[in-house]
Amino acid sequence: MTSESVQPMSGPSRRTVVAAVGAAGLTVALTACGSEDKASDPSTEQSAGGGGATNEGGGSSAGAGAGGAALAKTADIPEGSGKIFKDEKVVVSQPAAGDYKAFSTICTHQKCPMVDLKDDIISCACHGSQFSVLDGSVKKGPAVEPLEAKQISVKGDSITLA
């Protein structure tokens, strides 16, 4: 009559296997998404702390920039825009005459390198985030954290990465 209930089970039921596979897949998907978000949190926390560390045109921290790599001449950086330095992963801008700032060209959303600069906006090709090169702020998401500020030193007409 119910011979199936009399026989001992030799392994997990089909329902148990399907549920376990589904749960494992969901866990992997959530972990992957969560780890990317967590990976960007520490760097954005560092960028928040580094925001005030950018040297502006005054060059007051001459010692800090002494060992840095020369990037450009001040005349190479257009006022109201900037210039990307791919190898150094930095963009240098001149928001106002004689005022120079530098930011990372790594998107704060999912760490994609950015190389597209038009006027004062640097764009991420991966997911479309846009940032101002003048102050590092987010102009269009999905990124929500500003670009990491980088230290530069301006001495005479030379801009050096600190």
mmCIF file with all atom_site columns, C-alpha atoms in Angstrom:
data_model
loop_
_atom_site.group_PDB
_atom_site.id
_atom_site.type_symbol
_atom_site.label_atom_id
_atom_site.label_alt_id
_atom_site.label_comp_id
_atom_site.label_asym_id
_atom_site.label_entity_id
_atom_site.label_seq_id
_atom_site.pdbx_PDB_ins_code
_atom_site.Cartn_x
_atom_site.Cartn_y
_atom_site.Cartn_z
_atom_site.occupancy
_atom_site.B_iso_or_equiv
_atom_site.pdbx_formal_charge
_atom_site.auth_seq_id
_atom_site.auth_comp_id
_atom_site.auth_asym_id
_atom_site.auth_atom_id
_atom_site.pdbx_PDB_model_num
ATOM 1   C CA . MET A 1 1   ? 0.000  0.000  0.000   1.00 0.00 ? 1   MET A CA 1
ATOM 2   C CA . THR A 1 2   ? 2.480  2.727  0.976   1.00 0.00 ? 2   THR A CA 1
ATOM 3   C CA . SER A 1 3   ? 5.700  0.940  0.334   1.00 0.00 ? 3   SER A CA 1
ATOM 4   C CA . GLU A 1 4   ? 7.513  4.271  -0.019  1.00 0.00 ? 4   GLU A CA 1
ATOM 5   C CA . SER A 1 5   ? 6.917  5.117  3.636   1.00 0.00 ? 5   SER A CA 1
ATOM 6   C CA . VAL A 1 6   ? 8.257  1.739  4.740   1.00 0.00 ? 6   VAL A CA 1
ATOM 7   C CA . GLN A 1 7   ? 11.549 2.022  2.847   1.00 0.00 ? 7   GLN A CA 1
ATOM 8   C CA . PRO A 1 8   ? 14.317 4.059  4.521   1.00 0.00 ? 8   PRO A CA 1
ATOM 9   C CA . MET A 1 9   ? 15.433 7.216  2.694   1.00 0.00 ? 9   MET A CA 1
ATOM 10  C CA . SER A 1 10  ? 18.809 6.898  1.074   1.00 0.00 ? 10  SER A CA 1
ATOM 11  C CA . GLY A 1 11  ? 19.460 10.669 0.769   1.00 0.00 ? 11  GLY A CA 1
ATOM 12  C CA . PRO A 1 12  ? 17.838 14.076 0.972   1.00 0.00 ? 12  PRO A CA 1
ATOM 13  C CA . SER A 1 13  ? 14.482 14.620 -0.704  1.00 0.00 ? 13  SER A CA 1
ATOM 14  C CA . ARG A 1 14  ? 14.245 16.401 -4.021  1.00 0.00 ? 14  ARG A CA 1
ATOM 15  C CA . ARG A 1 15  ? 12.553 19.347 -2.281  1.00 0.00 ? 15  ARG A CA 1
ATOM 16  C CA . THR A 1 16  ? 15.483 19.681 0.167   1.00 0.00 ? 16  THR A CA 1
ATOM 17  C CA . VAL A 1 17  ? 18.054 19.616 -2.645  1.00 0.00 ? 17  VAL A CA 1
ATOM 18  C CA . VAL A 1 18  ? 16.198 22.244 -4.715  1.00 0.00 ? 18  VAL A CA 1
ATOM 19  C CA . ALA A 1 19  ? 15.782 24.517 -1.677  1.00 0.00 ? 19  ALA A CA 1
ATOM 20  C CA . ALA A 1 20  ? 19.457 24.193 -0.729  1.00 0.00 ? 20  ALA A CA 1
ATOM 21  C CA . VAL A 1 21  ? 20.664 24.971 -4.266  1.00 0.00 ? 21  VAL A CA 1
ATOM 22  C CA . GLY A 1 22  ? 18.384 28.006 -4.445  1.00 0.00 ? 22  GLY A CA 1
ATOM 23  C CA . ALA A 1 23  ? 19.550 29.312 -1.068  1.00 0.00 ? 23  ALA A CA 1
ATOM 24  C CA . ALA A 1 24  ? 23.215 28.805 -1.990  1.00 0.00 ? 24  ALA A CA 1
ATOM 25  C CA . GLY A 1 25  ? 22.751 30.730 -5.240  1.00 0.00 ? 25  GLY A CA 1
ATOM 26  C CA . LEU A 1 26  ? 21.038 33.581 -3.420  1.00 0.00 ? 26  LEU A CA 1
ATOM 27  C CA . THR A 1 27  ? 23.806 33.673 -0.809  1.00 0.00 ? 27  THR A CA 1
ATOM 28  C CA . VAL A 1 28  ? 26.494 33.856 -3.517  1.00 0.00 ? 28  VAL A CA 1
ATOM 29  C CA . ALA A 1 29  ? 24.656 36.650 -5.325  1.00 0.00 ? 29  ALA A CA 1
ATOM 30  C CA . LEU A 1 30  ? 24.136 38.676 -2.145  1.00 0.00 ? 30  LEU A CA 1
ATOM 31  C CA . THR A 1 31  ? 27.712 38.131 -0.995  1.00 0.00 ? 31  THR A CA 1
ATOM 32  C CA . ALA A 1 32  ? 29.086 39.286 -4.351  1.00 0.00 ? 32  ALA A CA 1
ATOM 33  C CA . CYS A 1 33  ? 26.990 42.451 -4.291  1.00 0.00 ? 33  CYS A CA 1
ATOM 34  C CA . GLY A 1 34  ? 27.705 43.079 -0.634  1.00 0.00 ? 34  GLY A CA 1
ATOM 35  C CA . SER A 1 35  ? 31.448 42.625 -0.948  1.00 0.00 ? 35  SER A CA 1
ATOM 36  C CA . GLU A 1 36  ? 31.670 45.212 -3.733  1.00 0.00 ? 36  GLU A CA 1
ATOM 37  C CA . ASP A 1 37  ? 29.766 47.714 -1.641  1.00 0.00 ? 37  ASP A CA 1
ATOM 38  C CA . LYS A 1 38  ? 31.916 46.945 1.400   1.00 0.00 ? 38  LYS A CA 1
ATOM 39  C CA . ALA A 1 39  ? 35.056 47.226 -0.722  1.00 0.00 ? 39  ALA A CA 1
ATOM 40  C CA . SER A 1 40  ? 34.106 50.746 -1.713  1.00 0.00 ? 40  SER A CA 1
ATOM 41  C CA . ASP A 1 41  ? 33.206 51.806 1.847   1.00 0.00 ? 41  ASP A CA 1
ATOM 42  C CA . PRO A 1 42  ? 36.758 51.723 3.283   1.00 0.00 ? 42  PRO A CA 1
ATOM 43  C CA . SER A 1 43  ? 38.173 53.701 0.378   1.00 0.00 ? 43  SER A CA 1
ATOM 44  C CA . THR A 1 44  ? 35.415 56.275 0.582   1.00 0.00 ? 44  THR A CA 1
ATOM 45  C CA . GLU A 1 45  ? 36.058 56.570 4.319   1.00 0.00 ? 45  GLU A CA 1
ATOM 46  C CA . GLN A 1 46  ? 39.711 57.205 3.471   1.00 0.00 ? 46  GLN A CA 1
ATOM 47  C CA . SER A 1 47  ? 38.733 59.726 0.818   1.00 0.00 ? 47  SER A CA 1
ATOM 48  C CA . ALA A 1 48  ? 36.594 61.594 3.313   1.00 0.00 ? 48  ALA A CA 1
ATOM 49  C CA . GLY A 1 49  ? 39.618 61.856 5.578   1.00 0.00 ? 49  GLY A CA 1
ATOM 50  C CA . GLY A 1 50  ? 41.885 62.840 2.698   1.00 0.00 ? 50  GLY A CA 1
ATOM 51  C CA . GLY A 1 51  ? 39.611 65.554 1.331   1.00 0.00 ? 51  GLY A CA 1
ATOM 52  C CA . GLY A 1 52  ? 41.315 68.337 3.238   1.00 0.00 ? 52  GLY A CA 1
ATOM 53  C CA . ALA A 1 53  ? 44.760 67.071 2.374   1.00 0.00 ? 53  ALA A CA 1
ATOM 54  C CA . THR A 1 54  ? 44.824 68.375 -1.180  1.00 0.00 ? 54  THR A CA 1
ATOM 55  C CA . ASN A 1 55  ? 47.412 71.102 -1.531  1.00 0.00 ? 55  ASN A CA 1
ATOM 56  C CA . GLU A 1 56  ? 46.235 74.100 -3.413  1.00 0.00 ? 56  GLU A CA 1
ATOM 57  C CA . GLY A 1 57  ? 48.264 76.591 -5.407  1.00 0.00 ? 57  GLY A CA 1
ATOM 58  C CA . GLY A 1 58  ? 50.109 77.959 -2.360  1.00 0.00 ? 58  GLY A CA 1
ATOM 59  C CA . GLY A 1 59  ? 52.525 75.025 -2.123  1.00 0.00 ? 59  GLY A CA 1
ATOM 60  C CA . SER A 1 60  ? 52.649 75.354 1.663   1.00 0.00 ? 60  SER A CA 1
ATOM 61  C CA . SER A 1 61  ? 53.706 71.735 2.130   1.00 0.00 ? 61  SER A CA 1
ATOM 62  C CA . ALA A 1 62  ? 56.855 71.795 0.059   1.00 0.00 ? 62  ALA A CA 1
ATOM 63  C CA . GLY A 1 63  ? 58.342 68.878 2.000   1.00 0.00 ? 63  GLY A CA 1
ATOM 64  C CA . ALA A 1 64  ? 55.345 66.622 1.283   1.00 0.00 ? 64  ALA A CA 1
ATOM 65  C CA . GLY A 1 65  ? 55.720 67.041 -2.482  1.00 0.00 ? 65  GLY A CA 1
ATOM 66  C CA . ALA A 1 66  ? 59.489 66.713 -2.567  1.00 0.00 ? 66  ALA A CA 1
ATOM 67  C CA . GLY A 1 67  ? 59.474 63.012 -3.454  1.00 0.00 ? 67  GLY A CA 1
ATOM 68  C CA . GLY A 1 68  ? 56.472 63.093 -5.819  1.00 0.00 ? 68  GLY A CA 1
ATOM 69  C CA . ALA A 1 69  ? 56.358 62.653 -9.566  1.00 0.00 ? 69  ALA A CA 1
ATOM 70  C CA . ALA A 1 70  ? 56.133 65.756 -11.734 1.00 0.00 ? 70  ALA A CA 1
ATOM 71  C CA . LEU A 1 71  ? 52.791 65.729 -13.543 1.00 0.00 ? 71  LEU A CA 1
ATOM 72  C CA . ALA A 1 72  ? 52.469 68.875 -15.598 1.00 0.00 ? 72  ALA A CA 1
ATOM 73  C CA . LYS A 1 73  ? 53.055 72.555 -15.987 1.00 0.00 ? 73  LYS A CA 1
ATOM 74  C CA . THR A 1 74  ? 50.390 74.870 -14.624 1.00 0.00 ? 74  THR A CA 1
ATOM 75  C CA . ALA A 1 75  ? 49.736 76.110 -18.174 1.00 0.00 ? 75  ALA A CA 1
ATOM 76  C CA . ASP A 1 76  ? 48.704 72.536 -19.151 1.00 0.00 ? 76  ASP A CA 1
ATOM 77  C CA . ILE A 1 77  ? 45.683 72.591 -16.835 1.00 0.00 ? 77  ILE A CA 1
ATOM 78  C CA . PRO A 1 78  ? 42.778 74.611 -18.279 1.00 0.00 ? 78  PRO A CA 1
ATOM 79  C CA . GLU A 1 79  ? 40.914 76.917 -15.913 1.00 0.00 ? 79  GLU A CA 1
ATOM 80  C CA . GLY A 1 80  ? 37.424 75.539 -15.175 1.00 0.00 ? 80  GLY A CA 1
ATOM 81  C CA . SER A 1 81  ? 38.424 72.040 -16.313 1.00 0.00 ? 81  SER A CA 1
ATOM 82  C CA . GLY A 1 82  ? 41.258 69.591 -15.863 1.00 0.00 ? 82  GLY A CA 1
ATOM 83  C CA . LYS A 1 83  ? 43.575 66.997 -17.346 1.00 0.00 ? 83  LYS A CA 1
ATOM 84  C CA . ILE A 1 84  ? 43.689 63.243 -16.758 1.00 0.00 ? 84  ILE A CA 1
ATOM 85  C CA . PHE A 1 85  ? 46.956 61.459 -16.049 1.00 0.00 ? 85  PHE A CA 1
ATOM 86  C CA . LYS A 1 86  ? 46.133 57.807 -16.803 1.00 0.00 ? 86  LYS A CA 1
ATOM 87  C CA . ASP A 1 87  ? 49.328 56.223 -15.501 1.00 0.00 ? 87  ASP A CA 1
ATOM 88  C CA . GLU A 1 88  ? 49.036 58.008 -12.148 1.00 0.00 ? 88  GLU A CA 1
ATOM 89  C CA . LYS A 1 89  ? 45.230 57.467 -12.004 1.00 0.00 ? 89  LYS A CA 1
ATOM 90  C CA . VAL A 1 90  ? 44.698 61.107 -11.151 1.00 0.00 ? 90  VAL A CA 1
ATOM 91  C CA . VAL A 1 91  ? 42.948 64.131 -12.640 1.00 0.00 ? 91  VAL A CA 1
ATOM 92  C CA . VAL A 1 92  ? 44.283 67.619 -11.918 1.00 0.00 ? 92  VAL A CA 1
ATOM 93  C CA . SER A 1 93  ? 41.919 70.565 -12.230 1.00 0.00 ? 93  SER A CA 1
ATOM 94  C CA . GLN A 1 94  ? 41.994 74.338 -11.942 1.00 0.00 ? 94  GLN A CA 1
ATOM 95  C CA . PRO A 1 95  ? 38.636 75.462 -10.502 1.00 0.00 ? 95  PRO A CA 1
ATOM 96  C CA . ALA A 1 96  ? 39.761 79.116 -10.420 1.00 0.00 ? 96  ALA A CA 1
ATOM 97  C CA . ALA A 1 97  ? 42.851 80.889 -11.686 1.00 0.00 ? 97  ALA A CA 1
ATOM 98  C CA . GLY A 1 98  ? 45.895 79.618 -9.765  1.00 0.00 ? 98  GLY A CA 1
ATOM 99  C CA . ASP A 1 99  ? 43.870 77.150 -7.640  1.00 0.00 ? 99  ASP A CA 1
ATOM 100 C CA . TYR A 1 100 ? 44.781 73.517 -8.433  1.00 0.00 ? 100 TYR A CA 1
ATOM 101 C CA . LYS A 1 101 ? 43.147 70.352 -7.108  1.00 0.00 ? 101 LYS A CA 1
ATOM 102 C CA . ALA A 1 102 ? 43.662 66.645 -7.763  1.00 0.00 ? 102 ALA A CA 1
ATOM 103 C CA . PHE A 1 103 ? 41.363 63.646 -7.480  1.00 0.00 ? 103 PHE A CA 1
ATOM 104 C CA . SER A 1 104 ? 41.550 59.924 -8.115  1.00 0.00 ? 104 SER A CA 1
ATOM 105 C CA . THR A 1 105 ? 40.223 58.734 -11.480 1.00 0.00 ? 105 THR A CA 1
ATOM 106 C CA . ILE A 1 106 ? 38.921 55.528 -9.881  1.00 0.00 ? 106 ILE A CA 1
ATOM 107 C CA . CYS A 1 107 ? 35.117 55.566 -9.668  1.00 0.00 ? 107 CYS A CA 1
ATOM 108 C CA . THR A 1 108 ? 33.808 55.258 -6.116  1.00 0.00 ? 108 THR A CA 1
ATOM 109 C CA . HIS A 1 109 ? 30.912 53.062 -7.268  1.00 0.00 ? 109 HIS A CA 1
ATOM 110 C CA . GLN A 1 110 ? 32.723 49.875 -8.330  1.00 0.00 ? 110 GLN A CA 1
ATOM 111 C CA . LYS A 1 111 ? 36.342 50.953 -8.781  1.00 0.00 ? 111 LYS A CA 1
ATOM 112 C CA . CYS A 1 112 ? 36.351 51.337 -12.585 1.00 0.00 ? 112 CYS A CA 1
ATOM 113 C CA . PRO A 1 113 ? 39.068 53.604 -14.013 1.00 0.00 ? 113 PRO A CA 1
ATOM 114 C CA . MET A 1 114 ? 37.731 56.760 -15.658 1.00 0.00 ? 114 MET A CA 1
ATOM 115 C CA . VAL A 1 115 ? 39.329 58.378 -18.704 1.00 0.00 ? 115 VAL A CA 1
ATOM 116 C CA . ASP A 1 116 ? 36.473 60.380 -20.253 1.00 0.00 ? 116 ASP A CA 1
ATOM 117 C CA . LEU A 1 117 ? 36.741 64.096 -19.378 1.00 0.00 ? 117 LEU A CA 1
ATOM 118 C CA . LYS A 1 118 ? 34.541 66.726 -21.025 1.00 0.00 ? 118 LYS A CA 1
ATOM 119 C CA . ASP A 1 119 ? 34.550 70.289 -19.723 1.00 0.00 ? 119 ASP A CA 1
ATOM 120 C CA . ASP A 1 120 ? 34.555 69.783 -15.934 1.00 0.00 ? 120 ASP A CA 1
ATOM 121 C CA . ILE A 1 121 ? 32.886 66.327 -15.816 1.00 0.00 ? 121 ILE A CA 1
ATOM 122 C CA . ILE A 1 122 ? 34.724 63.000 -15.642 1.00 0.00 ? 122 ILE A CA 1
ATOM 123 C CA . SER A 1 123 ? 32.544 60.003 -16.525 1.00 0.00 ? 123 SER A CA 1
ATOM 124 C CA . CYS A 1 124 ? 32.712 56.326 -15.697 1.00 0.00 ? 124 CYS A CA 1
ATOM 125 C CA . ALA A 1 125 ? 32.226 54.062 -18.706 1.00 0.00 ? 125 ALA A CA 1
ATOM 126 C CA . CYS A 1 126 ? 31.231 51.092 -16.519 1.00 0.00 ? 126 CYS A CA 1
ATOM 127 C CA . HIS A 1 127 ? 27.965 52.361 -15.012 1.00 0.00 ? 127 HIS A CA 1
ATOM 128 C CA . GLY A 1 128 ? 27.627 56.020 -16.061 1.00 0.00 ? 128 GLY A CA 1
ATOM 129 C CA . SER A 1 129 ? 28.552 57.825 -12.845 1.00 0.00 ? 129 SER A CA 1
ATOM 130 C CA . GLN A 1 130 ? 29.725 61.401 -13.363 1.00 0.00 ? 130 GLN A CA 1
ATOM 131 C CA . PHE A 1 131 ? 31.907 63.557 -11.128 1.00 0.00 ? 131 PHE A CA 1
ATOM 132 C CA . SER A 1 132 ? 33.034 67.179 -11.073 1.00 0.00 ? 132 SER A CA 1
ATOM 133 C CA . VAL A 1 133 ? 36.811 67.443 -11.513 1.00 0.00 ? 133 VAL A CA 1
ATOM 134 C CA . LEU A 1 134 ? 36.623 70.846 -9.838  1.00 0.00 ? 134 LEU A CA 1
ATOM 135 C CA . ASP A 1 135 ? 35.594 69.530 -6.413  1.00 0.00 ? 135 ASP A CA 1
ATOM 136 C CA . GLY A 1 136 ? 35.257 65.716 -6.781  1.00 0.00 ? 136 GLY A CA 1
ATOM 137 C CA . SER A 1 137 ? 31.510 65.739 -6.112  1.00 0.00 ? 137 SER A CA 1
ATOM 138 C CA . VAL A 1 138 ? 29.069 63.264 -7.642  1.00 0.00 ? 138 VAL A CA 1
ATOM 139 C CA . LYS A 1 139 ? 27.056 64.840 -10.457 1.00 0.00 ? 139 LYS A CA 1
ATOM 140 C CA . LYS A 1 140 ? 25.232 61.671 -11.560 1.00 0.00 ? 140 LYS A CA 1
ATOM 141 C CA . GLY A 1 141 ? 24.946 58.214 -9.939  1.00 0.00 ? 141 GLY A CA 1
ATOM 142 C CA . PRO A 1 142 ? 24.929 55.355 -9.304  1.00 0.00 ? 142 PRO A CA 1
ATOM 143 C CA . ALA A 1 143 ? 28.016 56.499 -7.332  1.00 0.00 ? 143 ALA A CA 1
ATOM 144 C CA . VAL A 1 144 ? 27.139 58.287 -4.099  1.00 0.00 ? 144 VAL A CA 1
ATOM 145 C CA . GLU A 1 145 ? 30.611 59.016 -2.688  1.00 0.00 ? 145 GLU A CA 1
ATOM 146 C CA . PRO A 1 146 ? 32.857 61.801 -4.064  1.00 0.00 ? 146 PRO A CA 1
ATOM 147 C CA . LEU A 1 147 ? 36.198 61.142 -5.717  1.00 0.00 ? 147 LEU A CA 1
ATOM 148 C CA . GLU A 1 148 ? 39.173 60.614 -3.423  1.00 0.00 ? 148 GLU A CA 1
ATOM 149 C CA . ALA A 1 149 ? 41.247 63.783 -3.082  1.00 0.00 ? 149 ALA A CA 1
ATOM 150 C CA . LYS A 1 150 ? 44.941 63.473 -3.944  1.00 0.00 ? 150 LYS A CA 1
ATOM 151 C CA . GLN A 1 151 ? 47.806 65.619 -2.704  1.00 0.00 ? 151 GLN A CA 1
ATOM 152 C CA . ILE A 1 152 ? 49.659 67.806 -5.162  1.00 0.00 ? 152 ILE A CA 1
ATOM 153 C CA . SER A 1 153 ? 52.269 70.476 -4.792  1.00 0.00 ? 153 SER A CA 1
ATOM 154 C CA . VAL A 1 154 ? 52.531 73.544 -7.022  1.00 0.00 ? 154 VAL A CA 1
ATOM 155 C CA . LYS A 1 155 ? 55.956 75.194 -7.141  1.00 0.00 ? 155 LYS A CA 1
ATOM 156 C CA . GLY A 1 156 ? 56.400 77.912 -9.709  1.00 0.00 ? 156 GLY A CA 1
ATOM 157 C CA . ASP A 1 157 ? 54.849 76.517 -12.874 1.00 0.00 ? 157 ASP A CA 1
ATOM 158 C CA . SER A 1 158 ? 55.326 72.832 -11.943 1.00 0.00 ? 158 SER A CA 1
ATOM 159 C CA . ILE A 1 159 ? 52.620 70.541 -10.544 1.00 0.00 ? 159 ILE A CA 1
ATOM 160 C CA . THR A 1 160 ? 53.924 67.527 -8.627  1.00 0.00 ? 160 THR A CA 1
ATOM 161 C CA . LEU A 1 161 ? 52.047 64.548 -7.216  1.00 0.00 ? 161 LEU A CA 1
ATOM 162 C CA . ALA A 1 162 ? 52.840 64.313 -3.502  1.00 0.00 ? 162 ALA A CA 1
#
